């Protein structure tokens, strides 16, 4: 853990959050010659940035994010030449179990045509060649040979080292408690150890961004979703390609095992924020409710109690919760692994070697905010990546850096503006 930062220092840009978006934004700001400090309440990249599936994918990306996915490919390739973080250009095979799923996958592929994508329909003989271990038929498949697999924890350690080597100051174990505003614009950050001046401030704090925005009265309609993951013991002769199917998704790991998860098993708890933002979330939820489970429990009252404690002169949740380490859903993971073994008998000799869960920051339209805050010049948001942030992180960080310096094109930045939600009078 880094020692507390000296107060009284000045930077061109201060960033709250040392996940993939905070670190890549910092890297590209340094490339433009700006001085940058990144603060994190815990360890760098301890939360969702190092807990994801480890995919660099283009298939099924929203059209607004597809350019970020494509632009991230050469960046990941370039960085893989600089350090070893398990990068494998293995491709992604997305499988449709029935006619309805195949119709949706084909519609996406048709919509994405002409955008420089390498994804294509995979005929049954190609699927059999890519997945000889699987003993079932599919309604259809799409293959993107340029998609890749990455070890997320190793990649984040690489990015942290790369950022430090570029001159980014990374301060861990020191939460940003408040954004200072002077003369109507951002002036610096108040951390646990004091004040640090900066003309431009980026909130890239993942699930904690909503709370940090609330210290300034900014309404960010962000909720939390928990997703569980398992890893297997090594499987000799298993598939090399990344696989996306309804009942399981998998990626071959560097240790010969597999990271396995289920895309329709994410869980969200009913909280006061869930009720506040119901109108914003309801349309997308109704379209994709099969991908999300909603539960009501004690989390509602915990969140309500936390809200009542929150405010000036009181403890912030950033200080109370240094790490977000949710318990994995073991029943769902076991069921997922059973489905995989049913379809691919080669996995029957494998065991579950470990499980974990991560908490994902989501927004109503499942697109991130990469945006200035109109109310406070000099303040920017980079959050709400809705489980897509790791793979598109390099290009998203570059776009965010260009937004901060005013060099991003209006067309590129437009889909990610905060004011699309019309909640802050902007």
GROMACS .gro file of C-alpha atoms in nm:
model
  426
    1UNK     CA    1   0.000   0.000   0.000
    2UNK     CA    2   0.132   0.343  -0.092
    3UNK     CA    3   0.204   0.582   0.191
    4UNK     CA    4  -0.028   0.882   0.237
    5UNK     CA    5   0.016   1.152  -0.024
    6UNK     CA    6   0.168   1.484   0.071
    7UNK     CA    7  -0.094   1.756   0.069
    8UNK     CA    8  -0.041   2.096  -0.084
    9UNK     CA    9   0.072   1.951  -0.417
   10UNK     CA   10  -0.070   2.053  -0.752
   11UNK     CA   11  -0.151   1.841  -1.058
   12UNK     CA   12  -0.310   1.914  -1.392
   13UNK     CA   13  -0.553   1.624  -1.340
   14UNK     CA   14  -0.662   1.426  -1.033
   15UNK     CA   15  -0.845   1.096  -1.083
   16UNK     CA   16  -1.055   0.915  -0.825
   17UNK     CA   17  -1.033   0.541  -0.887
   18UNK     CA   18  -0.739   0.321  -0.988
   19UNK     CA   19  -0.931   0.065  -1.193
   20UNK     CA   20  -0.876   0.010  -1.563
   21UNK     CA   21  -1.052   0.331  -1.667
   22UNK     CA   22  -0.868   0.548  -1.414
   23UNK     CA   23  -0.529   0.402  -1.507
   24UNK     CA   24  -0.575   0.411  -1.885
   25UNK     CA   25  -0.710   0.766  -1.870
   26UNK     CA   26  -0.405   0.863  -1.667
   27UNK     CA   27  -0.171   0.697  -1.917
   28UNK     CA   28  -0.311   0.882  -2.214
   29UNK     CA   29  -0.316   1.213  -2.026
   30UNK     CA   30   0.056   1.163  -1.953
   31UNK     CA   31   0.112   1.103  -2.325
   32UNK     CA   32  -0.029   1.453  -2.379
   33UNK     CA   33   0.217   1.592  -2.123
   34UNK     CA   34  -0.018   1.652  -1.829
   35UNK     CA   35   0.073   1.579  -1.467
   36UNK     CA   36  -0.166   1.323  -1.316
   37UNK     CA   37  -0.238   1.176  -0.974
   38UNK     CA   38  -0.469   0.878  -0.920
   39UNK     CA   39  -0.622   0.809  -0.578
   40UNK     CA   40  -0.785   0.488  -0.463
   41UNK     CA   41  -0.948   0.407  -0.130
   42UNK     CA   42  -0.799   0.056  -0.136
   43UNK     CA   43  -0.551  -0.124  -0.358
   44UNK     CA   44  -0.526  -0.041  -0.727
   45UNK     CA   45  -0.757  -0.253  -0.944
   46UNK     CA   46  -0.870  -0.471  -0.655
   47UNK     CA   47  -1.238  -0.457  -0.744
   48UNK     CA   48  -1.415  -0.532  -1.073
   49UNK     CA   49  -1.123  -0.452  -1.304
   50UNK     CA   50  -0.939  -0.763  -1.188
   51UNK     CA   51  -1.247  -0.984  -1.132
   52UNK     CA   52  -1.402  -0.991  -1.478
   53UNK     CA   53  -1.409  -1.273  -1.734
   54UNK     CA   54  -1.094  -1.156  -1.913
   55UNK     CA   55  -1.248  -1.102  -2.257
   56UNK     CA   56  -1.157  -0.853  -2.526
   57UNK     CA   57  -1.470  -0.889  -2.736
   58UNK     CA   58  -1.653  -0.719  -3.019
   59UNK     CA   59  -1.948  -0.961  -3.058
   60UNK     CA   60  -2.277  -0.823  -2.921
   61UNK     CA   61  -2.128  -0.488  -2.828
   62UNK     CA   62  -2.369  -0.197  -2.847
   63UNK     CA   63  -2.312  -0.001  -3.166
   64UNK     CA   64  -2.209   0.303  -2.961
   65UNK     CA   65  -1.935   0.096  -2.795
   66UNK     CA   66  -1.826  -0.105  -3.097
   67UNK     CA   67  -1.571   0.153  -3.210
   68UNK     CA   68  -1.418   0.147  -2.860
   69UNK     CA   69  -1.395  -0.233  -2.876
   70UNK     CA   70  -1.230  -0.225  -3.219
   71UNK     CA   71  -0.995   0.059  -3.123
   72UNK     CA   72  -0.891  -0.130  -2.808
   73UNK     CA   73  -0.763  -0.428  -3.006
   74UNK     CA   74  -0.440  -0.269  -3.136
   75UNK     CA   75  -0.374  -0.114  -2.795
   76UNK     CA   76  -0.401  -0.449  -2.619
   77UNK     CA   77  -0.180  -0.603  -2.891
   78UNK     CA   78   0.082  -0.330  -2.847
   79UNK     CA   79   0.085  -0.363  -2.471
   80UNK     CA   80   0.115  -0.742  -2.501
   81UNK     CA   81   0.447  -0.679  -2.675
   82UNK     CA   82   0.562  -0.478  -2.372
   83UNK     CA   83   0.465  -0.727  -2.099
   84UNK     CA   84   0.321  -1.070  -2.039
   85UNK     CA   85  -0.035  -1.061  -1.904
   86UNK     CA   86  -0.173  -1.374  -2.064
   87UNK     CA   87  -0.295  -1.211  -2.386
   88UNK     CA   88  -0.427  -1.475  -2.630
   89UNK     CA   89  -0.572  -1.380  -2.968
   90UNK     CA   90  -0.796  -1.687  -2.962
   91UNK     CA   91  -1.123  -1.550  -3.102
   92UNK     CA   92  -1.473  -1.557  -2.955
   93UNK     CA   93  -1.746  -1.797  -3.063
   94UNK     CA   94  -2.098  -1.685  -2.970
   95UNK     CA   95  -2.352  -1.969  -2.980
   96UNK     CA   96  -2.729  -1.951  -3.014
   97UNK     CA   97  -2.924  -2.227  -2.841
   98UNK     CA   98  -3.251  -2.170  -3.028
   99UNK     CA   99  -3.411  -1.977  -3.313
  100UNK     CA  100  -3.489  -1.676  -3.095
  101UNK     CA  101  -3.129  -1.636  -2.983
  102UNK     CA  102  -3.006  -1.686  -3.337
  103UNK     CA  103  -3.241  -1.416  -3.467
  104UNK     CA  104  -3.098  -1.169  -3.214
  105UNK     CA  105  -2.738  -1.261  -3.295
  106UNK     CA  106  -2.795  -1.229  -3.669
  107UNK     CA  107  -2.970  -0.895  -3.622
  108UNK     CA  108  -2.667  -0.766  -3.433
  109UNK     CA  109  -2.429  -0.893  -3.703
  110UNK     CA  110  -2.635  -0.728  -3.978
  111UNK     CA  111  -2.645  -0.403  -3.784
  112UNK     CA  112  -2.268  -0.410  -3.733
  113UNK     CA  113  -2.191  -0.468  -4.103
  114UNK     CA  114  -1.961  -0.210  -4.261
  115UNK     CA  115  -1.798  -0.104  -3.933
  116UNK     CA  116  -1.468  -0.282  -3.984
  117UNK     CA  117  -1.572  -0.588  -3.788
  118UNK     CA  118  -1.422  -0.933  -3.855
  119UNK     CA  119  -1.715  -1.122  -3.700
  120UNK     CA  120  -1.892  -1.363  -3.934
  121UNK     CA  121  -2.146  -1.643  -3.933
  122UNK     CA  122  -1.979  -1.971  -3.837
  123UNK     CA  123  -2.122  -2.271  -4.019
  124UNK     CA  124  -2.173  -2.599  -3.836
  125UNK     CA  125  -1.852  -2.751  -3.970
  126UNK     CA  126  -1.649  -2.458  -3.839
  127UNK     CA  127  -1.819  -2.479  -3.501
  128UNK     CA  128  -1.734  -2.850  -3.489
  129UNK     CA  129  -1.372  -2.771  -3.575
  130UNK     CA  130  -1.347  -2.502  -3.307
  131UNK     CA  131  -1.537  -2.704  -3.044
  132UNK     CA  132  -1.477  -3.073  -3.104
  133UNK     CA  133  -1.522  -3.131  -2.730
  134UNK     CA  134  -1.890  -3.026  -2.734
  135UNK     CA  135  -2.158  -3.288  -2.797
  136UNK     CA  136  -2.460  -3.082  -2.896
  137UNK     CA  137  -2.601  -2.884  -3.186
  138UNK     CA  138  -2.665  -2.511  -3.206
  139UNK     CA  139  -2.920  -2.298  -3.388
  140UNK     CA  140  -2.643  -2.073  -3.514
  141UNK     CA  141  -2.307  -1.919  -3.428
  142UNK     CA  142  -2.100  -1.607  -3.488
  143UNK     CA  143  -1.721  -1.609  -3.473
  144UNK     CA  144  -1.487  -1.312  -3.428
  145UNK     CA  145  -1.129  -1.439  -3.480
  146UNK     CA  146  -0.976  -1.111  -3.362
  147UNK     CA  147  -1.135  -1.120  -3.018
  148UNK     CA  148  -0.904  -1.226  -2.737
  149UNK     CA  149  -0.855  -1.356  -2.386
  150UNK     CA  150  -0.656  -1.176  -2.114
  151UNK     CA  151  -0.569  -1.253  -1.753
  152UNK     CA  152  -0.732  -0.949  -1.588
  153UNK     CA  153  -0.535  -0.950  -1.263
  154UNK     CA  154  -0.205  -0.972  -1.453
  155UNK     CA  155  -0.317  -0.705  -1.701
  156UNK     CA  156  -0.405  -0.465  -1.421
  157UNK     CA  157  -0.066  -0.516  -1.252
  158UNK     CA  158   0.095  -0.443  -1.590
  159UNK     CA  159  -0.108  -0.124  -1.636
  160UNK     CA  160  -0.026  -0.008  -1.284
  161UNK     CA  161   0.346  -0.054  -1.351
  162UNK     CA  162   0.316   0.112  -1.691
  163UNK     CA  163   0.134   0.412  -1.544
  164UNK     CA  164   0.392   0.457  -1.269
  165UNK     CA  165   0.676   0.431  -1.523
  166UNK     CA  166   0.505   0.701  -1.731
  167UNK     CA  167   0.510   0.935  -1.432
  168UNK     CA  168   0.156   0.890  -1.301
  169UNK     CA  169   0.139   0.931  -0.922
  170UNK     CA  170  -0.075   0.644  -0.786
  171UNK     CA  171  -0.183   0.680  -0.424
  172UNK     CA  172  -0.360   0.381  -0.269
  173UNK     CA  173  -0.529   0.347   0.069
  174UNK     CA  174  -0.636   0.712   0.048
  175UNK     CA  175  -0.996   0.786  -0.047
  176UNK     CA  176  -1.113   1.097  -0.227
  177UNK     CA  177  -1.382   1.219   0.012
  178UNK     CA  178  -1.499   1.532  -0.168
  179UNK     CA  179  -1.442   1.740  -0.480
  180UNK     CA  180  -1.354   2.102  -0.409
  181UNK     CA  181  -1.535   2.366  -0.613
  182UNK     CA  182  -1.404   2.723  -0.630
  183UNK     CA  183  -1.557   2.998  -0.840
  184UNK     CA  184  -1.805   2.750  -0.982
  185UNK     CA  185  -1.543   2.510  -1.119
  186UNK     CA  186  -1.340   2.212  -1.002
  187UNK     CA  187  -1.037   2.314  -0.798
  188UNK     CA  188  -0.906   2.000  -0.630
  189UNK     CA  189  -0.985   1.695  -0.419
  190UNK     CA  190  -1.015   1.645  -0.045
  191UNK     CA  191  -0.861   1.313   0.047
  192UNK     CA  192  -0.823   1.143   0.383
  193UNK     CA  193  -0.483   1.309   0.420
  194UNK     CA  194  -0.569   1.656   0.297
  195UNK     CA  195  -0.621   1.876  -0.007
  196UNK     CA  196  -0.460   1.831  -0.350
  197UNK     CA  197  -0.514   2.100  -0.612
  198UNK     CA  198  -0.606   2.015  -0.972
  199UNK     CA  199  -0.779   2.209  -1.248
  200UNK     CA  200  -0.940   1.895  -1.386
  201UNK     CA  201  -1.084   1.604  -1.190
  202UNK     CA  202  -1.208   1.269  -1.321
  203UNK     CA  203  -1.440   1.049  -1.117
  204UNK     CA  204  -1.363   0.694  -1.232
  205UNK     CA  205  -1.457   0.516  -0.912
  206UNK     CA  206  -1.673   0.233  -1.046
  207UNK     CA  207  -1.960   0.150  -0.811
  208UNK     CA  208  -1.847   0.428  -0.577
  209UNK     CA  209  -1.893   0.702  -0.839
  210UNK     CA  210  -2.260   0.751  -0.744
  211UNK     CA  211  -2.161   0.838  -0.386
  212UNK     CA  212  -1.882   1.071  -0.486
  213UNK     CA  213  -2.113   1.253  -0.726
  214UNK     CA  214  -2.368   1.283  -0.446
  215UNK     CA  215  -2.123   1.491  -0.241
  216UNK     CA  216  -2.177   1.764  -0.505
  217UNK     CA  217  -2.548   1.710  -0.554
  218UNK     CA  218  -2.492   1.545  -0.894
  219UNK     CA  219  -2.746   1.273  -0.971
  220UNK     CA  220  -2.582   0.973  -1.135
  221UNK     CA  221  -2.846   0.701  -1.200
  222UNK     CA  222  -2.605   0.420  -1.125
  223UNK     CA  223  -2.690   0.085  -0.968
  224UNK     CA  224  -2.489  -0.220  -0.866
  225UNK     CA  225  -2.504  -0.571  -1.006
  226UNK     CA  226  -2.315  -0.869  -0.863
  227UNK     CA  227  -2.175  -1.136  -1.095
  228UNK     CA  228  -2.013  -1.464  -0.989
  229UNK     CA  229  -1.728  -1.651  -1.158
  230UNK     CA  230  -1.545  -1.982  -1.111
  231UNK     CA  231  -1.217  -2.125  -1.230
  232UNK     CA  232  -1.150  -2.490  -1.298
  233UNK     CA  233  -0.851  -2.713  -1.253
  234UNK     CA  234  -0.649  -2.770  -1.576
  235UNK     CA  235  -0.831  -2.944  -1.862
  236UNK     CA  236  -0.606  -3.111  -2.118
  237UNK     CA  237  -0.735  -3.082  -2.473
  238UNK     CA  238  -1.004  -2.825  -2.390
  239UNK     CA  239  -1.123  -2.554  -2.631
  240UNK     CA  240  -0.881  -2.275  -2.722
  241UNK     CA  241  -1.150  -2.032  -2.834
  242UNK     CA  242  -1.352  -1.816  -2.593
  243UNK     CA  243  -1.712  -1.939  -2.580
  244UNK     CA  244  -2.031  -1.741  -2.516
  245UNK     CA  245  -2.355  -1.934  -2.469
  246UNK     CA  246  -2.663  -1.878  -2.258
  247UNK     CA  247  -2.589  -2.150  -2.002
  248UNK     CA  248  -2.215  -2.083  -1.970
  249UNK     CA  249  -1.930  -1.865  -2.095
  250UNK     CA  250  -1.567  -1.970  -2.075
  251UNK     CA  251  -1.210  -1.862  -2.137
  252UNK     CA  252  -0.899  -2.077  -2.128
  253UNK     CA  253  -0.657  -1.955  -1.862
  254UNK     CA  254  -0.280  -1.951  -1.868
  255UNK     CA  255  -0.269  -2.230  -1.608
  256UNK     CA  256  -0.464  -2.467  -1.835
  257UNK     CA  257  -0.789  -2.428  -1.644
  258UNK     CA  258  -1.091  -2.223  -1.746
  259UNK     CA  259  -1.270  -1.916  -1.621
  260UNK     CA  260  -1.641  -2.004  -1.634
  261UNK     CA  261  -1.943  -1.780  -1.575
  262UNK     CA  262  -2.305  -1.743  -1.679
  263UNK     CA  263  -2.429  -1.433  -1.852
  264UNK     CA  264  -2.788  -1.457  -1.725
  265UNK     CA  265  -2.699  -1.496  -1.359
  266UNK     CA  266  -2.620  -1.138  -1.253
  267UNK     CA  267  -2.795  -1.033  -0.934
  268UNK     CA  268  -2.913  -0.694  -0.817
  269UNK     CA  269  -3.068  -0.608  -0.484
  270UNK     CA  270  -3.365  -0.375  -0.444
  271UNK     CA  271  -3.225  -0.060  -0.279
  272UNK     CA  272  -3.353   0.295  -0.233
  273UNK     CA  273  -3.163   0.391  -0.551
  274UNK     CA  274  -3.332   0.108  -0.741
  275UNK     CA  275  -3.668   0.263  -0.655
  276UNK     CA  276  -3.550   0.617  -0.733
  277UNK     CA  277  -3.428   0.522  -1.079
  278UNK     CA  278  -3.695   0.266  -1.165
  279UNK     CA  279  -3.834   0.479  -1.448
  280UNK     CA  280  -3.492   0.505  -1.613
  281UNK     CA  281  -3.413   0.134  -1.581
  282UNK     CA  282  -3.751  -0.023  -1.655
  283UNK     CA  283  -3.741  -0.016  -2.040
  284UNK     CA  284  -3.402  -0.187  -2.063
  285UNK     CA  285  -3.489  -0.431  -1.784
  286UNK     CA  286  -3.806  -0.542  -1.964
  287UNK     CA  287  -3.603  -0.610  -2.280
  288UNK     CA  288  -3.331  -0.806  -2.099
  289UNK     CA  289  -3.494  -0.934  -1.781
  290UNK     CA  290  -3.377  -1.288  -1.858
  291UNK     CA  291  -3.019  -1.166  -1.797
  292UNK     CA  292  -3.079  -1.028  -1.448
  293UNK     CA  293  -3.225  -1.155  -1.122
  294UNK     CA  294  -3.371  -0.906  -0.874
  295UNK     CA  295  -3.394  -0.973  -0.500
  296UNK     CA  296  -3.531  -0.788  -0.202
  297UNK     CA  297  -3.347  -0.832   0.125
  298UNK     CA  298  -3.152  -0.667   0.403
  299UNK     CA  299  -2.942  -0.473   0.154
  300UNK     CA  300  -3.230  -0.226   0.120
  301UNK     CA  301  -3.210  -0.132   0.487
  302UNK     CA  302  -2.828  -0.133   0.490
  303UNK     CA  303  -2.825   0.111   0.199
  304UNK     CA  304  -3.090   0.329   0.364
  305UNK     CA  305  -2.889   0.340   0.687
  306UNK     CA  306  -2.575   0.427   0.492
  307UNK     CA  307  -2.754   0.712   0.315
  308UNK     CA  308  -2.866   0.861   0.645
  309UNK     CA  309  -2.508   0.858   0.775
  310UNK     CA  310  -2.368   1.010   0.458
  311UNK     CA  311  -2.287   1.380   0.438
  312UNK     CA  312  -2.043   1.659   0.528
  313UNK     CA  313  -1.847   1.585   0.845
  314UNK     CA  314  -1.966   1.225   0.854
  315UNK     CA  315  -1.794   0.901   0.751
  316UNK     CA  316  -1.806   0.833   0.378
  317UNK     CA  317  -1.871   0.483   0.244
  318UNK     CA  318  -1.529   0.503   0.077
  319UNK     CA  319  -1.372   0.495   0.424
  320UNK     CA  320  -1.607   0.228   0.561
  321UNK     CA  321  -1.556  -0.013   0.270
  322UNK     CA  322  -1.196  -0.029   0.151
  323UNK     CA  323  -1.273  -0.327  -0.070
  324UNK     CA  324  -1.594  -0.453  -0.226
  325UNK     CA  325  -1.567  -0.830  -0.195
  326UNK     CA  326  -1.913  -0.987  -0.239
  327UNK     CA  327  -1.980  -1.354  -0.177
  328UNK     CA  328  -2.017  -1.562  -0.496
  329UNK     CA  329  -2.345  -1.736  -0.578
  330UNK     CA  330  -2.223  -2.094  -0.532
  331UNK     CA  331  -2.550  -2.260  -0.629
  332UNK     CA  332  -2.560  -2.081  -0.964
  333UNK     CA  333  -2.193  -2.152  -1.030
  334UNK     CA  334  -2.240  -2.522  -0.960
  335UNK     CA  335  -2.539  -2.532  -1.194
  336UNK     CA  336  -2.339  -2.350  -1.461
  337UNK     CA  337  -2.051  -2.596  -1.431
  338UNK     CA  338  -2.295  -2.887  -1.450
  339UNK     CA  339  -2.438  -2.747  -1.775
  340UNK     CA  340  -2.088  -2.718  -1.918
  341UNK     CA  341  -2.002  -3.077  -1.825
  342UNK     CA  342  -2.329  -3.194  -1.978
  343UNK     CA  343  -2.249  -3.031  -2.314
  344UNK     CA  344  -1.871  -3.089  -2.309
  345UNK     CA  345  -1.781  -3.418  -2.136
  346UNK     CA  346  -1.412  -3.328  -2.140
  347UNK     CA  347  -1.485  -3.104  -1.838
  348UNK     CA  348  -1.619  -3.391  -1.628
  349UNK     CA  349  -1.272  -3.469  -1.496
  350UNK     CA  350  -1.218  -3.108  -1.386
  351UNK     CA  351  -1.297  -2.961  -1.046
  352UNK     CA  352  -1.391  -2.613  -0.932
  353UNK     CA  353  -1.058  -2.469  -0.813
  354UNK     CA  354  -1.189  -2.132  -0.695
  355UNK     CA  355  -1.485  -1.893  -0.698
  356UNK     CA  356  -1.528  -1.518  -0.665
  357UNK     CA  357  -1.773  -1.237  -0.734
  358UNK     CA  358  -1.749  -0.876  -0.843
  359UNK     CA  359  -1.982  -0.579  -0.822
  360UNK     CA  360  -2.049  -0.409  -1.153
  361UNK     CA  361  -2.144  -0.044  -1.198
  362UNK     CA  362  -2.438  -0.019  -1.439
  363UNK     CA  363  -2.639   0.259  -1.600
  364UNK     CA  364  -2.994   0.249  -1.744
  365UNK     CA  365  -2.890   0.210  -2.109
  366UNK     CA  366  -2.589  -0.013  -2.031
  367UNK     CA  367  -2.354   0.249  -2.179
  368UNK     CA  368  -2.089   0.428  -1.976
  369UNK     CA  369  -2.067   0.795  -1.895
  370UNK     CA  370  -1.753   0.952  -2.042
  371UNK     CA  371  -1.840   1.314  -2.001
  372UNK     CA  372  -1.780   1.658  -1.860
  373UNK     CA  373  -2.021   1.774  -1.590
  374UNK     CA  374  -2.178   2.090  -1.732
  375UNK     CA  375  -2.259   2.233  -1.388
  376UNK     CA  376  -1.895   2.230  -1.278
  377UNK     CA  377  -1.635   2.304  -1.546
  378UNK     CA  378  -1.324   2.095  -1.495
  379UNK     CA  379  -1.515   1.797  -1.350
  380UNK     CA  380  -1.552   1.478  -1.555
  381UNK     CA  381  -1.710   1.134  -1.513
  382UNK     CA  382  -1.584   0.799  -1.645
  383UNK     CA  383  -1.805   0.530  -1.499
  384UNK     CA  384  -2.101   0.294  -1.550
  385UNK     CA  385  -1.936   0.049  -1.791
  386UNK     CA  386  -2.202  -0.215  -1.722
  387UNK     CA  387  -1.966  -0.518  -1.744
  388UNK     CA  388  -1.804  -0.401  -2.071
  389UNK     CA  389  -1.524  -0.189  -1.926
  390UNK     CA  390  -1.227  -0.426  -1.921
  391UNK     CA  391  -1.210  -0.515  -2.289
  392UNK     CA  392  -1.282  -0.162  -2.413
  393UNK     CA  393  -1.078  -0.002  -2.133
  394UNK     CA  394  -0.779   0.106  -2.345
  395UNK     CA  395  -0.980   0.299  -2.605
  396UNK     CA  396  -1.223   0.427  -2.341
  397UNK     CA  397  -0.931   0.566  -2.141
  398UNK     CA  398  -0.791   0.732  -2.451
  399UNK     CA  399  -1.129   0.885  -2.534
  400UNK     CA  400  -1.167   1.005  -2.175
  401UNK     CA  401  -0.822   1.167  -2.185
  402UNK     CA  402  -0.920   1.346  -2.507
  403UNK     CA  403  -1.248   1.462  -2.351
  404UNK     CA  404  -1.052   1.605  -2.057
  405UNK     CA  405  -0.812   1.791  -2.289
  406UNK     CA  406  -1.089   1.902  -2.526
  407UNK     CA  407  -0.951   1.712  -2.826
  408UNK     CA  408  -1.221   1.445  -2.860
  409UNK     CA  409  -1.455   1.470  -3.156
  410UNK     CA  410  -1.813   1.559  -3.069
  411UNK     CA  411  -1.948   1.257  -3.260
  412UNK     CA  412  -1.725   1.013  -3.074
  413UNK     CA  413  -1.813   1.154  -2.731
  414UNK     CA  414  -2.185   1.218  -2.787
  415UNK     CA  415  -2.325   0.871  -2.694
  416UNK     CA  416  -2.157   0.884  -2.354
  417UNK     CA  417  -2.259   1.226  -2.226
  418UNK     CA  418  -2.407   1.257  -1.876
  419UNK     CA  419  -2.682   1.491  -1.994
  420UNK     CA  420  -2.853   1.210  -2.189
  421UNK     CA  421  -3.025   1.119  -1.863
  422UNK     CA  422  -3.167   1.472  -1.808
  423UNK     CA  423  -3.138   1.445  -1.431
  424UNK     CA  424  -2.914   1.739  -1.345
  425UNK     CA  425  -3.079   2.030  -1.522
  426UNK     CA  426  -2.807   2.029  -1.788
   0.00000   0.00000   0.00000
